[in-house]
C-alpha positions as a printed Julia matrix, in Angstrom:
492×3 Matrix{Float64}:
  68.17  82.63  197.79
  68.93  78.94  198.2
  66.69  76.17  196.57
  66.63  73.15  198.34
  69.31  70.4   197.73
  68.47  67.39  195.22
  68.9   63.97  197.4
  68.91  60.6   196.22
  66.52  57.74  197.57
  67.66  54.5   198.47
  64.02  52.45  198.46
  64.02  49.13  199.9
  61.14  47.07  199.21
  60.35  43.91  201.37
  58.27  41.18  199.33
  55.51  40.13  200.75
  55.97  36.43  200.13
  59.45  36.48  201.9
  59.9   39.56  204.68
  63.29  38.2   205.35
  64.27  38.96  202.27
  64.76  42.52  200.52
  65.56  42.34  197.01
  66.91  45.71  195.08
  66.92  47.14  191.73
  68.32  50.28  190.68
  65.92  52.22  189.27
  67.34  55.92  188.97
  65.38  59.11  189.87
  67.82  61.99  189.19
  66.05  65.22  190.13
  67.76  68.47  189.53
  69.47  70.54  192.15
  69.67  74.16  191.67
  71.95  75.81  193.97
  72.21  79.81  193.85
  74.76  81.28  196.24
  76.73  84.41  196.94
  80.19  82.08  197.57
  80.09  78.47  198.92
  76.67  76.86  199.77
  76.36  75.6   202.74
  73.45  72.73  201.38
  74.76  69.42  200.34
  73.46  67.75  197.35
  71.88  64.46  197.44
  70.69  62.14  194.31
  67.3   60.86  194.32
  66.54  57.46  193.23
  65.04  53.98  194.12
  67.18  50.6   194.69
  66.12  47.55  194.92
  68.25  44.53  194.91
  67.46  42.47  191.88
  66.88  38.86  191.83
  70.08  37.54  190.55
  68.81  35.5   187.55
  71.75  34.93  186.05
  72.95  32.67  189.05
  69.94  30.59  188.69
  70.42  29.8   185.12
  67.32  31.6   183.83
  69.3   33.62  180.6
  70.58  31.67  177.86
  74.14  32.05  176.99
  73.54  34.53  174.03
  76.51  36.2   172.47
  76.0   39.87  173.04
  75.41  41.23  168.85
  76.44  43.99  166.97
  74.65  46.12  164.57
  74.98  48.92  162.25
  73.13  52.15  162.96
  73.37  55.37  161.14
  76.53  54.41  159.42
  78.07  53.36  162.77
  78.73  49.68  164.0
  77.61  49.07  167.54
  78.58  46.1   169.67
  76.52  45.81  172.71
  78.41  45.18  176.16
  77.35  42.99  178.93
  79.43  42.44  182.18
  81.36  39.14  181.96
  79.14  36.99  183.77
  76.15  37.37  181.31
  76.23  33.56  180.1
  77.05  31.56  183.17
  74.47  28.99  184.03
  75.57  27.88  187.06
  73.9   28.91  190.54
  77.08  30.82  192.23
  77.7   31.83  195.8
  77.64  35.14  195.15
  78.91  36.74  198.28
  82.21  34.51  197.87
  82.12  35.33  194.0
  82.54  38.94  194.9
  84.59  38.66  197.8
  86.92  36.76  195.22
  86.55  39.64  192.29
  87.52  42.47  194.7
  90.46  40.33  195.98
  91.61  39.93  192.39
  90.72  43.4   191.66
  93.49  44.41  194.3
  95.84  42.12  192.97
  95.15  43.68  189.49
  96.34  47.31  191.0
  98.87  46.23  192.67
 100.11  44.49  189.9
  99.75  47.66  187.57
 101.18  49.9   190.02
 104.43  47.88  190.1
 104.13  48.21  186.06
 103.52  51.91  186.1
 106.66  51.94  188.25
 108.88  50.16  186.17
 107.78  51.97  182.88
 108.6   55.23  184.78
 111.63  54.43  186.14
 113.57  52.74  183.12
 111.61  54.46  180.05
 114.06  56.62  178.05
 111.95  60.34  177.12
 112.44  60.41  173.66
  85.63  58.44  159.04
  84.04  55.23  159.64
  81.67  54.46  162.74
  81.06  51.72  164.24
  78.79  50.36  167.53
  79.05  47.22  169.35
  77.16  45.76  171.67
  78.36  45.59  175.52
  77.37  44.16  178.33
  78.34  43.29  182.16
  80.25  39.74  182.7
  78.46  38.88  185.79
  76.59  35.64  184.96
  80.42  35.21  183.19
  81.33  35.51  186.82
  83.75  38.46  186.63
  82.81  42.5   187.29
  84.37  43.45  183.92
  82.97  43.82  180.45
  82.39  41.61  177.21
  81.83  42.1   173.52
  81.4   39.34  171.19
  83.5   39.73  167.34
  84.01  37.6   164.79
  87.31  36.33  164.17
  88.27  34.38  161.34
  84.11  33.77  160.75
  84.26  32.02  164.28
  82.49  34.44  167.27
  84.9   35.52  170.22
  83.64  36.91  173.42
  85.89  39.02  174.71
  87.01  41.42  177.8
  87.12  44.99  176.84
  90.54  46.66  178.65
  91.46  50.14  178.1
  94.89  49.17  180.35
  95.85  46.59  177.66
  97.3   46.6   174.24
  97.33  43.4   172.6
  93.86  41.31  171.77
  93.96  37.56  172.37
  91.57  34.31  172.48
  92.24  30.95  173.42
  93.31  28.86  170.26
  93.57  25.2   169.21
  95.92  23.04  169.82
  95.57  24.2   173.42
  98.3   22.89  176.02
  96.62  24.42  179.02
  93.72  26.65  178.36
  90.78  27.37  181.0
  87.5   26.41  180.57
  85.9   28.47  177.9
  81.82  29.06  177.42
  81.68  28.21  173.16
  84.11  26.89  170.75
  88.15  27.92  171.06
  89.51  29.63  168.01
  90.9   26.94  165.52
  93.89  28.44  163.4
  93.31  25.42  161.21
  89.95  25.9   159.84
  90.69  29.48  158.99
  92.2   30.08  155.17
  92.96  33.54  156.05
  94.92  32.79  159.12
  98.87  33.75  159.22
 101.45  33.48  161.61
 103.42  36.36  162.4
 107.19  35.8   161.4
 109.96  36.13  164.54
 111.89  38.49  162.61
 108.92  40.83  161.29
 108.75  44.63  163.07
 105.36  43.54  164.22
 107.34  40.62  166.49
 109.93  43.01  168.04
 106.92  45.71  168.35
 105.98  43.31  171.5
 108.28  44.93  173.94
 106.08  48.22  174.32
 103.01  46.03  173.74
 102.94  43.51  176.67
 106.09  44.27  178.44
 108.08  40.68  177.45
 109.86  40.6   174.19
 109.02  38.12  171.23
 110.8   35.3   171.1
 111.32  32.8   168.29
 111.81  29.69  170.56
 112.36  26.55  168.12
 110.41  28.21  165.19
 111.58  31.01  163.58
 108.62  31.44  161.19
 106.35  32.29  164.23
 106.65  34.94  167.14
 105.96  33.92  170.8
 104.23  36.19  173.0
 103.54  36.79  176.74
 101.16  38.73  179.04
 101.2   38.75  182.79
  98.06  40.28  184.52
  98.32  41.51  188.01
  95.95  38.94  189.41
  98.11  36.15  188.5
  96.41  35.56  184.95
  98.55  34.9   181.97
  98.61  34.11  178.05
 100.91  32.76  175.97
 101.19  31.32  172.36
 101.8   32.95  168.8
 101.08  36.09  167.5
  98.86  35.43  164.62
  97.27  37.72  161.46
  93.23  37.28  160.68
  90.13  39.11  158.98
  88.47  40.51  162.13
  84.76  41.53  161.72
  81.88  43.0   163.89
  78.7   44.8   162.96
  79.56  43.96  158.74
  82.92  45.87  158.97
  85.91  43.97  158.35
  89.43  44.56  159.13
  92.18  42.42  157.07
  95.38  41.7   158.91
  94.38  42.02  162.61
  97.19  41.04  164.74
  96.29  39.12  167.82
  97.52  36.54  170.32
  96.69  33.16  169.76
  96.61  31.55  173.2
  98.13  28.34  173.79
  98.88  28.35  177.05
  95.9   30.04  179.39
  95.21  30.68  182.78
  93.29  32.66  185.19
  89.98  33.93  186.26
  88.67  35.12  182.94
  85.84  33.15  183.6
  83.81  31.52  180.64
  84.73  34.17  177.84
  87.39  33.94  174.56
  89.83  36.22  175.61
  90.33  39.96  175.95
  90.16  42.99  174.0
  93.17  45.25  174.26
  91.98  48.87  173.55
  94.99  50.44  174.55
  96.98  53.09  172.61
 100.14  51.05  171.53
 100.89  49.93  167.77
  99.52  46.33  168.5
  96.46  47.5   170.32
  92.74  47.08  168.28
  92.91  51.24  168.33
  95.93  51.6   166.54
  95.38  48.92  164.07
  91.77  50.24  162.71
  93.5   54.05  162.86
  92.61  54.17  159.25
  89.2   52.97  159.37
  87.73  54.74  162.86
  90.46  57.66  163.22
  91.63  56.44  166.23
  88.18  57.82  168.04
  86.14  54.86  170.16
  83.54  55.43  173.13
  81.42  53.26  175.43
  78.91  53.55  177.87
  78.89  50.9   180.89
  75.51  49.31  182.05
  74.98  48.31  185.5
  74.65  44.59  186.15
  70.85  44.19  186.19
  69.58  40.67  184.37
  69.71  41.72  180.64
  71.08  45.38  180.67
  73.31  46.16  177.69
  75.54  49.2   177.0
  77.55  50.05  173.69
  80.75  50.2   172.43
  81.27  52.82  169.58
  84.0   52.77  167.21
  84.41  56.34  165.11
  83.56  59.6   166.02
  79.53  59.64  165.32
  77.95  61.43  168.25
  74.68  60.71  166.3
  74.35  57.24  167.52
  74.75  58.22  171.35
  71.75  58.67  173.65
  73.76  60.95  175.94
  71.57  62.73  178.21
  73.85  65.6   178.68
  76.29  67.71  176.64
  79.68  65.99  176.04
  82.4   67.68  177.66
  86.27  67.19  177.2
  89.23  67.03  179.04
  92.8   66.52  177.62
  94.72  63.41  178.11
  97.72  64.19  180.19
 101.23  63.78  178.08
 103.26  61.44  179.39
 106.21  59.68  177.71
 106.84  56.75  180.42
 103.34  55.8   180.19
 102.06  56.21  176.98
 100.18  53.52  176.4
  97.63  54.68  178.96
  94.99  57.07  179.06
  96.12  59.43  181.88
  93.86  62.61  182.47
  94.5   65.57  185.38
  92.08  65.05  188.49
  91.74  68.52  189.44
  89.31  67.55  192.82
  86.46  65.41  193.98
  83.21  66.73  195.38
  80.91  65.02  197.86
  77.64  66.34  198.42
  78.33  69.46  196.36
  81.44  69.92  199.1
  84.79  69.85  197.76
  87.14  67.65  199.39
  90.22  69.18  200.61
  93.17  67.24  199.71
  96.59  68.82  198.19
  97.35  66.21  195.63
  94.69  67.08  193.23
  96.39  68.47  189.57
  99.37  67.07  190.6
  99.92  64.55  188.2
  97.7   62.33  186.08
  95.32  59.35  186.7
  94.42  56.8   184.99
  90.95  55.88  183.44
  91.02  51.94  182.87
  87.52  49.75  181.91
  89.53  46.33  183.43
  89.73  47.91  187.19
  86.58  47.65  188.71
  86.94  49.81  191.81
  88.32  53.26  191.64
  91.53  53.74  193.82
  92.28  57.11  195.43
  95.71  58.17  196.97
  95.34  57.85  200.49
  95.13  61.54  201.64
  92.58  61.99  199.38
  90.34  58.57  200.01
  90.54  59.42  203.81
  89.16  63.25  203.05
  86.7   61.64  200.73
  85.46  58.91  203.32
  85.56  61.7   206.23
  83.25  63.92  204.17
  80.88  61.04  202.94
  80.27  59.91  206.62
  79.55  63.36  207.61
  76.79  63.4   205.42
  75.75  59.85  205.6
  75.61  59.88  209.2
  72.78  58.37  211.55
  72.94  54.65  210.03
  74.66  51.57  211.58
  78.0   50.62  210.6
  78.74  47.12  208.96
  82.05  45.04  208.47
  84.17  46.07  205.46
  84.03  43.73  202.58
  87.28  42.82  200.97
  88.86  45.97  199.95
  86.06  48.34  200.66
  86.52  49.37  204.32
  82.97  51.98  204.22
  80.24  49.85  205.09
  76.93  50.16  206.37
  73.55  48.53  207.66
  70.67  49.65  205.92
  67.96  46.91  206.72
  64.83  47.94  207.54
  65.02  51.39  205.66
  62.76  52.74  202.98
  64.36  55.38  201.61
  67.67  56.5   202.08
  69.68  59.67  201.02
  73.13  59.14  199.69
  75.47  62.01  198.91
  76.23  63.18  195.26
  80.23  62.22  194.11
  81.91  64.3   191.53
  85.25  63.65  190.06
  86.38  67.28  188.47
  88.85  67.28  185.73
  90.82  69.89  183.97
  89.27  72.17  181.47
  86.14  72.33  184.12
  84.83  68.77  182.98
  82.89  67.06  185.78
  82.02  63.15  185.94
  79.05  62.74  187.88
  79.01  59.56  188.98
  76.04  57.49  188.49
  73.96  56.25  191.81
  74.67  53.05  191.03
  78.37  53.67  191.27
  78.28  55.19  194.75
  76.92  52.27  196.51
  77.92  48.32  195.98
  75.59  46.31  197.45
  77.25  43.19  199.28
  74.0   41.41  200.66
  70.58  41.45  199.16
  68.8   42.06  202.64
  70.95  45.48  202.56
  72.55  44.12  206.06
  76.1   45.34  203.94
  76.0   48.12  201.78
  79.57  49.99  200.87
  80.96  53.15  199.54
  82.59  51.85  196.29
  85.57  53.29  196.2
  88.82  52.26  198.04
  92.48  53.61  198.85
  95.82  52.91  197.15
  98.49  51.46  199.17
 101.35  54.54  198.67
 100.34  57.91  198.34
 102.49  58.32  195.15
 101.14  55.55  193.19
  98.82  56.46  190.29
  95.27  56.93  190.71
  92.73  54.57  189.19
  89.11  55.66  187.51
  87.68  52.15  187.68
  84.61  50.95  185.51
  82.22  51.09  188.26
  82.41  54.85  188.74
  82.07  55.28  184.89
  78.84  53.38  184.76
  75.76  54.79  182.84
  78.42  57.27  181.3
  79.12  57.91  177.34
  82.75  58.3   177.77
  84.55  59.04  174.61
  88.44  58.34  173.87
  90.06  60.5   171.04
  93.83  59.43  170.31
  93.98  61.87  167.99
  92.96  65.33  169.48
  94.44  63.41  172.94
  91.16  64.12  175.02
  88.63  62.27  176.53
  84.77  63.33  177.08
  82.14  62.26  179.11
  78.51  62.75  179.06
  75.64  61.17  181.16
  74.0   58.56  179.43
  71.26  55.46  180.33
  72.94  52.29  179.12
  70.39  50.29  181.43
  68.41  49.34  178.34
  67.34  45.77  177.99
């Protein structure tokens, strides 16, 4: 006996005062689908939810530029997380901005692949809890996520990035800095700031952390650093040590980059928080306090929606709707700074995608990459199965790196197939409905499948933040495992 499959519905509501515009808001109504079968079911699984495109209040400046807050809860520190555009007060051409952001995301991924290849070819093999408010960065005009920390008594809003290690902020005196919302960090006003000497072991560890060795230049009392990112952005300056605080917890002698020469599309943020695995990452530096464990819940880009970055291993503060399931981190000495998992398969609408590369190597999970990238053979098979199940709708032109797009104008209800990523240890990441479609135009005339192909079959696949939305993702570096649980991060 088979029960009817679950379905996902997109409801497009047309306002009476403006029939030419469709305003869409993602209201998730997920129904439980039970399929009982002897063998493989022929039914396709689909989720049910309402989708209404939001009026982008951020672009119209209706929200003030408020820093995401931090708080203590049940002995945990919670950092509120928002998308990086949260504090923008400018009205922007959103279609063009999205295209630019996805283009930069592609450059970021291409550069990361080059870095990964270089590391693999040249590398020799040899309890407290804190939650930090986390938010989408849309108002900062980026598709990444931001938190606010206190450095030397000064509030700094930074991008979280599990694919980077060094935390840095813009510093005065700034020789060349991008336009930042809020004050730039001033070492001269902090009695606790210290420069890191050039001959220190900390300076010597920069090669592993950033890919560039520390330099003395003309001043041996300081250590110069340089970090180059995939989209052409960069930061360089000197390493410093300072008091780091969030949620009432203070970390002494936190090593960070004091950026004097910074350029790139970082929006209006102060800098970047490195959550990678090297000795200079925030996770390693706070290991004695938080035990090398952190987690986050990434919210969608609704106005005012917030998630959280939680430091430590206290699951009682999570609001997960499903049990946490853990899969092991794949050990890779050449890529020891990254979080690698074993992707064993992908299901589209309950149908297993057939591709030979599943389970043959690690995939990288990264909060700093927006759109998930898959090997060409995997993406081709996923796309074919998705189109098979999502049929009868007119196609629309591709958008930037997204090549599978539809014109859904005039539809009040649309069923879309579920997408599930399967990992070792029978762990399943059910992609939230808000991470399946990328809505380009507010009238629903251009809605795209939110996944993309890598350019090379042997490049390393990356699970981006768009497909991690509304999930509690737990990183346990001590036990070398990553956990997933469904969680609504869309509270305001």
